[in-house]
Short mmCIF file of C-alpha atoms and ligand atoms in Angstrom, two decimals:
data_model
loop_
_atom_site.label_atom_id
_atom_site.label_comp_id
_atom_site.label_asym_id
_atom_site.label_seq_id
_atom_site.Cartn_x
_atom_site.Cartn_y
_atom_site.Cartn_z
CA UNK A 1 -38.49 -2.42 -2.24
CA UNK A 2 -36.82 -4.03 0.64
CA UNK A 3 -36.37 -7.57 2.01
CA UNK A 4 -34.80 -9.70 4.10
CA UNK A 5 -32.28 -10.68 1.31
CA UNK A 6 -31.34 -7.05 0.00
CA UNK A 7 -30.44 -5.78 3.13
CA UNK A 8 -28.36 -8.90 4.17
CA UNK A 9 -26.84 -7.93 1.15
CA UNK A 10 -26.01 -4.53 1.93
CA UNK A 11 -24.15 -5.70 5.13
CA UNK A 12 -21.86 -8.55 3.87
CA UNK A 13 -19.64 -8.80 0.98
CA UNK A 14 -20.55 -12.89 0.70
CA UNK A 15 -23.05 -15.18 1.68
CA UNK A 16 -22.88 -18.70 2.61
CA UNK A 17 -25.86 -20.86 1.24
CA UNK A 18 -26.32 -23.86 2.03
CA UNK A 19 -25.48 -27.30 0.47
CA UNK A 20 -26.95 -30.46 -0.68
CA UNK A 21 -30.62 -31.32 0.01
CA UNK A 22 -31.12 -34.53 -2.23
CA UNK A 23 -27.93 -36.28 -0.84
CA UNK A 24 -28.64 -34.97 2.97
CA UNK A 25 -31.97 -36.36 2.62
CA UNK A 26 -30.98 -39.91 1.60
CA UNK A 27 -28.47 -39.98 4.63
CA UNK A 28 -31.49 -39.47 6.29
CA UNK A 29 -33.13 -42.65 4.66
CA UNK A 30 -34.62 -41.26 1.27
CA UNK A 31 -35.38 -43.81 -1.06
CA UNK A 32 -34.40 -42.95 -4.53
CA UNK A 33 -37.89 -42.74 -6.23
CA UNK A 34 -39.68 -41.32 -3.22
CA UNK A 35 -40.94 -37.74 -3.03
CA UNK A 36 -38.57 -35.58 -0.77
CA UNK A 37 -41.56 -33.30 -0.58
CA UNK A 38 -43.97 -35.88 1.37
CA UNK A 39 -41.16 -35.75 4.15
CA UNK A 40 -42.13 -32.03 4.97
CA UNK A 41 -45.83 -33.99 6.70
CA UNK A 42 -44.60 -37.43 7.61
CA UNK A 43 -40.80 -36.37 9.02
CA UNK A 44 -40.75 -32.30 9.93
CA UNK A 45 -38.48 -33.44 12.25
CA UNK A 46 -35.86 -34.85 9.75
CA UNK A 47 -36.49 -32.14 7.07
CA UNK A 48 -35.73 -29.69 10.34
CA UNK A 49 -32.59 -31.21 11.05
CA UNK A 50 -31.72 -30.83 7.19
CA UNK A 51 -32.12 -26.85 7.60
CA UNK A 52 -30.58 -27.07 11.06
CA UNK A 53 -27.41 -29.09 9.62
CA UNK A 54 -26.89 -25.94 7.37
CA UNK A 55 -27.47 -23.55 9.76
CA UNK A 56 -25.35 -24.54 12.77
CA UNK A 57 -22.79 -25.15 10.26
CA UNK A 58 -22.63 -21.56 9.11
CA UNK A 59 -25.37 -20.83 6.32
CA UNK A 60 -26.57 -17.21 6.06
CA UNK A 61 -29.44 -18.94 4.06
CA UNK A 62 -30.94 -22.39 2.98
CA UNK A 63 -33.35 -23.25 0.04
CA UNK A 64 -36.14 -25.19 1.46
CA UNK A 65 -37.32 -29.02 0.79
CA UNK A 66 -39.40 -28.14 -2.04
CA UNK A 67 -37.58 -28.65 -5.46
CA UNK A 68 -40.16 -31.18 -7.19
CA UNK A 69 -42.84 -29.12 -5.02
CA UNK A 70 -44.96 -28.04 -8.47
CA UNK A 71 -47.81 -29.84 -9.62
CA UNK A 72 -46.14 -31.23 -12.68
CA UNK A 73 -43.37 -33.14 -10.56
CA UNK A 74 -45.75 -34.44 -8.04
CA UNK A 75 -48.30 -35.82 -10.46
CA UNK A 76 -45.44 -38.56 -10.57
CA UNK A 77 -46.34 -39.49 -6.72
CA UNK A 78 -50.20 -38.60 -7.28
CA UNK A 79 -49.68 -35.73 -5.00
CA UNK A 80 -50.11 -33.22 -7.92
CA UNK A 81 -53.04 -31.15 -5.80
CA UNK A 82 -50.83 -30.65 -2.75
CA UNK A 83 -47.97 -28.42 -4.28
CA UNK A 84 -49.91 -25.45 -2.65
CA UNK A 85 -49.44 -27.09 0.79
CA UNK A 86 -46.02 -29.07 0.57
CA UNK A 87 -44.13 -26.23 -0.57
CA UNK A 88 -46.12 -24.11 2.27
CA UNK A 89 -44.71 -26.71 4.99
CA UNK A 90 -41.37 -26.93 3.74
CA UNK A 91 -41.36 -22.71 4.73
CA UNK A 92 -43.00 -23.15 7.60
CA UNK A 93 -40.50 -25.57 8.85
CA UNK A 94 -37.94 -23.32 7.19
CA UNK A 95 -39.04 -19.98 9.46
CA UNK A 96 -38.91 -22.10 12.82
CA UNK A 97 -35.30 -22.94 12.34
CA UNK A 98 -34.50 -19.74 10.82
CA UNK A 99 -36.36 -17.46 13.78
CA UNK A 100 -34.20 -19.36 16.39
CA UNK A 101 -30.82 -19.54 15.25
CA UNK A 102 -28.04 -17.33 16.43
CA UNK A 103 -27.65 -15.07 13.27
CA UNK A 104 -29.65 -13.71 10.38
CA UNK A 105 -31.12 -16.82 8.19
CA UNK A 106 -32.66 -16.67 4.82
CA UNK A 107 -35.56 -18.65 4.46
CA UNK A 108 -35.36 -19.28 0.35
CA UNK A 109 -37.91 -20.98 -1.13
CA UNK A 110 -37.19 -24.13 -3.74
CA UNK A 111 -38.98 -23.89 -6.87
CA UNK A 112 -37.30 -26.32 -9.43
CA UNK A 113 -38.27 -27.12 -13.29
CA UNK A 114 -41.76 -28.49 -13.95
CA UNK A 115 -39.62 -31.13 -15.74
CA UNK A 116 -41.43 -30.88 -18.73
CA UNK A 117 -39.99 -28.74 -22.13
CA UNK A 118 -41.87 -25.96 -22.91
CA UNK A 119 -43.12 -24.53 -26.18
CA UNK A 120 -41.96 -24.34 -29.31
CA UNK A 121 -39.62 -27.21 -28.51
CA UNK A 122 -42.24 -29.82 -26.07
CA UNK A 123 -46.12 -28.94 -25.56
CA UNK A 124 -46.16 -26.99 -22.21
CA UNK A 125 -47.31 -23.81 -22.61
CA UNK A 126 -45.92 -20.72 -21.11
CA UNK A 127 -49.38 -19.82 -19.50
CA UNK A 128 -49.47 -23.48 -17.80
CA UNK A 129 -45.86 -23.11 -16.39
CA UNK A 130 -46.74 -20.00 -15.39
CA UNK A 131 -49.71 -21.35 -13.25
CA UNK A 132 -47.48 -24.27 -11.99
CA UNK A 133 -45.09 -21.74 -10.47
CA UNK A 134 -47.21 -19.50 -9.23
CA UNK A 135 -49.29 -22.69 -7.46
CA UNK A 136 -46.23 -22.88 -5.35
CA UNK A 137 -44.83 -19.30 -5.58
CA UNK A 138 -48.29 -18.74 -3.25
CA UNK A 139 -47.53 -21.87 -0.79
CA UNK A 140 -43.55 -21.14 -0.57
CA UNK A 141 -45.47 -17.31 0.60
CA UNK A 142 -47.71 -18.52 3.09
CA UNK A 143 -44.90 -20.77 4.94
CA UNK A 144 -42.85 -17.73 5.51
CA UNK A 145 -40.44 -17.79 2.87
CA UNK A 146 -38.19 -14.44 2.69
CA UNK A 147 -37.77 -15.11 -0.94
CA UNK A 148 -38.24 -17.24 -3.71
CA UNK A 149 -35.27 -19.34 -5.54
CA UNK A 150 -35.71 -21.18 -8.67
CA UNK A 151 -32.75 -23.53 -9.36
CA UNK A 152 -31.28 -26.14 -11.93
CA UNK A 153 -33.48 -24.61 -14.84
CA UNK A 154 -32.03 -24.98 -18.37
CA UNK A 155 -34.94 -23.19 -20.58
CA UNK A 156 -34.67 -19.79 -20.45
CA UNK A 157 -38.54 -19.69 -21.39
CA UNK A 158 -38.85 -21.46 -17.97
CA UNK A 159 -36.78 -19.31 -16.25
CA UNK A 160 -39.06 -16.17 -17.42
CA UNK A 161 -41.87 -18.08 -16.67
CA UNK A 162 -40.89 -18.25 -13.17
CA UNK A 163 -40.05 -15.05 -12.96
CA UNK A 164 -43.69 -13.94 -14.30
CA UNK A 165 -45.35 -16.77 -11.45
CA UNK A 166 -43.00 -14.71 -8.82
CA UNK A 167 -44.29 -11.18 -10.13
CA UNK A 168 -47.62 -12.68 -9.50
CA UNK A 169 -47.26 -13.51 -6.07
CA UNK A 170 -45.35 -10.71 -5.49
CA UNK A 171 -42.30 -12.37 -3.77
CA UNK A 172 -38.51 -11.23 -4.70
CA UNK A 173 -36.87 -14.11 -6.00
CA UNK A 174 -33.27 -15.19 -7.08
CA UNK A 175 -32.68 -17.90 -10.12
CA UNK A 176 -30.06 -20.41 -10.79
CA UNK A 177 -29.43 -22.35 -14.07
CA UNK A 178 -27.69 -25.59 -14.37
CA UNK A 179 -24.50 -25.97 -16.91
CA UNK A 180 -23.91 -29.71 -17.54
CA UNK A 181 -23.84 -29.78 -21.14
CA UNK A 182 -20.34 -28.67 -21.75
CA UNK A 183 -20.31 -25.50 -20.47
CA UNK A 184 -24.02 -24.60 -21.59
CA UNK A 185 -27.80 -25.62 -19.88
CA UNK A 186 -28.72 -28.68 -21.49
CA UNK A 187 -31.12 -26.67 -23.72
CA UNK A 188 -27.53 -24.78 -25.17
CA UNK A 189 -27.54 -21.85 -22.84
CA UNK A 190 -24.51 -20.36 -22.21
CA UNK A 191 -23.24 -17.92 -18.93
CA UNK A 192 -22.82 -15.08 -21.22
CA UNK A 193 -26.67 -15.99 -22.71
CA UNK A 194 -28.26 -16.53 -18.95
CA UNK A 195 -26.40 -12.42 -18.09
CA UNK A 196 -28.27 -11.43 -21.24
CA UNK A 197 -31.45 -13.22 -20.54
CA UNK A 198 -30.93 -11.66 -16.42
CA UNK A 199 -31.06 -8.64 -17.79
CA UNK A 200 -34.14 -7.52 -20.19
CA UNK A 201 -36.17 -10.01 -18.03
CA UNK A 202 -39.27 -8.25 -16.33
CA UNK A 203 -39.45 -8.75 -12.52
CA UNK A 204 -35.39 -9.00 -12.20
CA UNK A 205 -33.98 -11.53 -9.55
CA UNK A 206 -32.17 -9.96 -6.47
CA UNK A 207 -28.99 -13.06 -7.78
CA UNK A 208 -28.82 -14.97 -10.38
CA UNK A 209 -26.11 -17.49 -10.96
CA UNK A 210 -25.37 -21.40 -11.63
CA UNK A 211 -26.03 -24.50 -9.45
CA UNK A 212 -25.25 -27.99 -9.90
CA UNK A 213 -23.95 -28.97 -13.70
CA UNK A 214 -20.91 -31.37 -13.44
CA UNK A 215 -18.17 -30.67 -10.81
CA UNK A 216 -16.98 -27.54 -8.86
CA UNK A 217 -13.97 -26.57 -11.70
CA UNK A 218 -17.16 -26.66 -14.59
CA UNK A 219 -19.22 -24.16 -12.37
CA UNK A 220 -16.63 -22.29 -11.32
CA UNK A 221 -15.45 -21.17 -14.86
CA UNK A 222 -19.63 -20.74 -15.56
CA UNK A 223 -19.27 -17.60 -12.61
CA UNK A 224 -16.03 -16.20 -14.54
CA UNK A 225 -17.95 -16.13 -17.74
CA UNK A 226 -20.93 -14.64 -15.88
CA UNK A 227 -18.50 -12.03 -14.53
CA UNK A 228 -16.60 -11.15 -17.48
CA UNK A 229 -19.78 -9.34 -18.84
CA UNK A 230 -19.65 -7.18 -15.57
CA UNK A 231 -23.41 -7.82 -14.44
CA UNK A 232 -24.91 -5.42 -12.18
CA UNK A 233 -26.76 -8.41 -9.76
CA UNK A 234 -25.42 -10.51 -7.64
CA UNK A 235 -23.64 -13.56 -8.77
CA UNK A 236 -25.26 -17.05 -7.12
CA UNK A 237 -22.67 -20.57 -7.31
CA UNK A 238 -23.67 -23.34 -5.89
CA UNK A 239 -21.33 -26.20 -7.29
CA UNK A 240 -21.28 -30.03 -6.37
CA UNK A 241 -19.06 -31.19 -4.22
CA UNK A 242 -16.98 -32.65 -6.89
CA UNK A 243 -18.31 -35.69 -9.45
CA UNK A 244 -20.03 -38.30 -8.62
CA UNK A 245 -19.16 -41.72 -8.39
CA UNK A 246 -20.70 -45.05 -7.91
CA UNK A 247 -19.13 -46.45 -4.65
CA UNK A 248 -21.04 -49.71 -3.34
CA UNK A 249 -23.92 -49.49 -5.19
CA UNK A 250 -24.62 -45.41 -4.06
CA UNK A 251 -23.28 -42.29 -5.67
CA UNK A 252 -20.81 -40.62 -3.82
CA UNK A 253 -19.19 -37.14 -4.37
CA UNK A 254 -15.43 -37.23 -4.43
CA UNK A 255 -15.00 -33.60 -3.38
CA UNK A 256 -13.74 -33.41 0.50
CA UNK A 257 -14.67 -30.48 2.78
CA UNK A 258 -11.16 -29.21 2.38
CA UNK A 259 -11.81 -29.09 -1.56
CA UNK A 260 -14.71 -27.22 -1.25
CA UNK A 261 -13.27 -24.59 1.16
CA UNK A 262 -10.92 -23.56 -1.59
CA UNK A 263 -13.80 -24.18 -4.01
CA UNK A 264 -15.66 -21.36 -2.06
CA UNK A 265 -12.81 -18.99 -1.67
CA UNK A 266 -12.25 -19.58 -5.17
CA UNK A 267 -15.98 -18.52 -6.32
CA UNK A 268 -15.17 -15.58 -4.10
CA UNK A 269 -12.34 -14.50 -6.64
CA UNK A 270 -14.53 -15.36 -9.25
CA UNK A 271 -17.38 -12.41 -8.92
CA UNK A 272 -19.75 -14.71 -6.20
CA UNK A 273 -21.35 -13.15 -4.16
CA UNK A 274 -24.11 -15.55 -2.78
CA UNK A 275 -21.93 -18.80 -2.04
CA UNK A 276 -23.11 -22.40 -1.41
CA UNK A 277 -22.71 -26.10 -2.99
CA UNK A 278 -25.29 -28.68 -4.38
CA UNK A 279 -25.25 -32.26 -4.72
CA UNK A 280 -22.52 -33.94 -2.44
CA UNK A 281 -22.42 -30.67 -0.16
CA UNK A 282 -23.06 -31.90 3.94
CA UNK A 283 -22.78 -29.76 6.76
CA UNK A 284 -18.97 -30.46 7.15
CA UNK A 285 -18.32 -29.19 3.62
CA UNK A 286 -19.98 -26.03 4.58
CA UNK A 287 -18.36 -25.52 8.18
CA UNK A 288 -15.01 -25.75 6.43
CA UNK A 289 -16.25 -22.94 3.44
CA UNK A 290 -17.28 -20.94 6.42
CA UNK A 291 -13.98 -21.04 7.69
CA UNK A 292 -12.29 -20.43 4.68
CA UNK A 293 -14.60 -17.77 3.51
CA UNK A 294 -14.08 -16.21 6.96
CA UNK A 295 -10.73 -16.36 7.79
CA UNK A 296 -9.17 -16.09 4.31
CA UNK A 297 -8.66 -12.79 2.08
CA UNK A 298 -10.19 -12.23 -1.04
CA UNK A 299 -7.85 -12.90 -3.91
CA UNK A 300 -7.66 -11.74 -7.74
CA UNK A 301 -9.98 -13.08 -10.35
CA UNK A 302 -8.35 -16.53 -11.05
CA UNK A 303 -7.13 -18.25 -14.32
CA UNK A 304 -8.64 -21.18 -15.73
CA UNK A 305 -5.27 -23.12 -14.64
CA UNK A 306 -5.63 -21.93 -11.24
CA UNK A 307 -9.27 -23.27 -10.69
CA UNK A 308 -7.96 -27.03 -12.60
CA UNK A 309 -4.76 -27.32 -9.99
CA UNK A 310 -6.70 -26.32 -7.18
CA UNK A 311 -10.27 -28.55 -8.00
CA UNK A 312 -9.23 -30.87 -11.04
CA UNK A 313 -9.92 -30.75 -14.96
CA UNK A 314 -13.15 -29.23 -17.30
CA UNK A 315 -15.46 -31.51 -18.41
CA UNK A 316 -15.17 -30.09 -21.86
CA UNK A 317 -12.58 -28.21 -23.56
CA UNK A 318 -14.65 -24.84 -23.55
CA UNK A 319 -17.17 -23.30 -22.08
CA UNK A 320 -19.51 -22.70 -25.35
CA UNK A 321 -19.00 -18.83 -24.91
CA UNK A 322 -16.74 -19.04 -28.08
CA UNK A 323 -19.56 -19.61 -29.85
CA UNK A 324 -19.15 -23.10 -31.00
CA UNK A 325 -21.17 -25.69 -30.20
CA UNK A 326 -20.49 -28.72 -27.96
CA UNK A 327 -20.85 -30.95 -30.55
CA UNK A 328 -18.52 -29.32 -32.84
CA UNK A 329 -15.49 -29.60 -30.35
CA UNK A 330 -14.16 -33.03 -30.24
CA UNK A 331 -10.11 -31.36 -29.56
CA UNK A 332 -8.63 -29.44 -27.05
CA UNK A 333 -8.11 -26.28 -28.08
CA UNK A 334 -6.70 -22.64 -27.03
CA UNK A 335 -8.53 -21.25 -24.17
CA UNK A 336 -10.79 -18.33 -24.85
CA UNK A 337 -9.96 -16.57 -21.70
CA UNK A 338 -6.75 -16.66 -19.91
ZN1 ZN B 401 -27.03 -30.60 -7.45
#
């Protein structure tokens, strides 16, 4: 099997992904409320300037503008019969940009969580999320996406759900979790969990990996604990550009584009191979990871105290890998790993 991904791959020891789409979007005039996915009809032009801000600024590959692109997300705007064709516009603008730019681009198809819980814990069934995937697995196809990327998931019954849609359409894919709940998905994953569940799932990713979750320290020891088990795929971070803050009645992310060029070198050293941000991420975050990425050697794995100094403290004392719940840790403690 071959694809535009895998034999990127084979020539590069890194990738740069891209960064933010939510926050990009609002400096673009988003409302908070609105769907991000209408934009790819009413303003191609804006949502092509979104790819193109990633692109000129470095990006081997950008996820497209189609995150709450399933039926169960737009039902919220009464748009839940156009997943099909939203997500297949966000590619198509996707495969312009990509086609003209002056080095290989990855068109990678958004698919984020139905935002419903699935069975045995909430009432949607695997069959249904596998239809809701697969909706936009088939539109994400159409528009000329090279692959398919499902991010921010927490369920690993979701994530295998996608991963069944994807089989369906026949599209490779890649798949990112989100680790905000002290160290683990919010439904008590942990990194060394997600490598298990990455590998005796059917239809295998080409990357897996971690997006999102709290700041860029958090993710960042997420990737070591993916890479202490010594996975066989590709490792995916994509970390905010530090934590957010209310400034002015907005959220702003306090991480600066110098921050998250050490940030990316850092994931380097980590075990990433496929390297981007998420929330808080611009184009002049990325231009300065490029740089970095570019112009400085790989280093050894770091320590947990070298990620802290460099990008600032944990959220949480560990990383849930030690087997103890998050509720069960209110001290600091020894760190598992040194
Ligand atoms: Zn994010």
């Amino acid at each position: 099997m071959t694809n535009a991904l895998t034999r990127l791959l084979e020539t590069r020891d890194w990738l740069l992904a891209d960064g933010a789409t939510g926050t990009n979007l609002f400096n673009m005039g988003l409302s908070s409320g609105d769907a991000p996915e209408l934009w790819n009809e009413e303003h191609p032009d804006r949502i092509k300037a979104l790819y193109k801000g990633a692109v000129d600024a470095g990006s081997d590959l950008f996820l497209t503008n189609s995150f709450g692109g399933n039926a169960s997300r737009l039902k919220l705007h009464g748009a839940e019969k156009r997943a099909r064709e939203l997500s297949r516009m966000s590619a198509e603008i996707g495969r312009e940009v990509a086609d003209t730019a002056d080095h290989p681009v990855i068109v990678a198809g958004s698919v984020g969580p139905t935002g419903e819980i699935m069975e045995p814990m909430g009432s949607l069934t695997h069959a249904a999320a596998v239809e809701i995937f697969h909706e936009q697995a088939e539109g994400l196809k159409e528009g000329g996406a090279d692959v398919l990327w499902v991010e921010t998931i927490s369920a690993a019954e979701e994530y295998r759900a996608a991963a069944e849609a994807f089989a369906l359409a026949d599209m490779p894919w890649c798949g990112t979790m989100s680790f905000d709940t002290a160290g683990r998905t919010m439904m008590g994953l942990t990194s060394s969990g997600m490598v298990d569940l990455v590998g005796k799932i059917d239809n295998a990713p080409l990357a897996f990996g971690a997006n999102c979750g709290v700041g860029a320290s958090d993710l960042l020891r997420t990737v070591l604990g993916f890479a202490a088990r010594g996975p066989e795929t590709p490792i995916i971070a994509k970390g905010n550009a530090g934590i957010p803050k209310y400034v002015d009645g907005h959220i702003h992310y306090d991480g600066t584009p110098d921050l998250m060029a050490d940030y990316a070198c850092l994931a380097r050293d980590c075990g990433a191979t496929i390297i981007g941000g998420c929330c808080g991420t611009t184009p002049e975050h990325l231009e300065k990871m490029r740089e970095a990425l570019e112009t400085r050697p790989k280093g050894a794995r770091p320590t947990l105290d070298q990620i802290t100094e460099a990008l600032g403290g944990f959220s949480s004392a560990s990383d849930g890998t030690d087997g103890n719940a998050p509720a069960a840790r209110k001290t600091r403690r020894g760190r598992a790993r040194g």
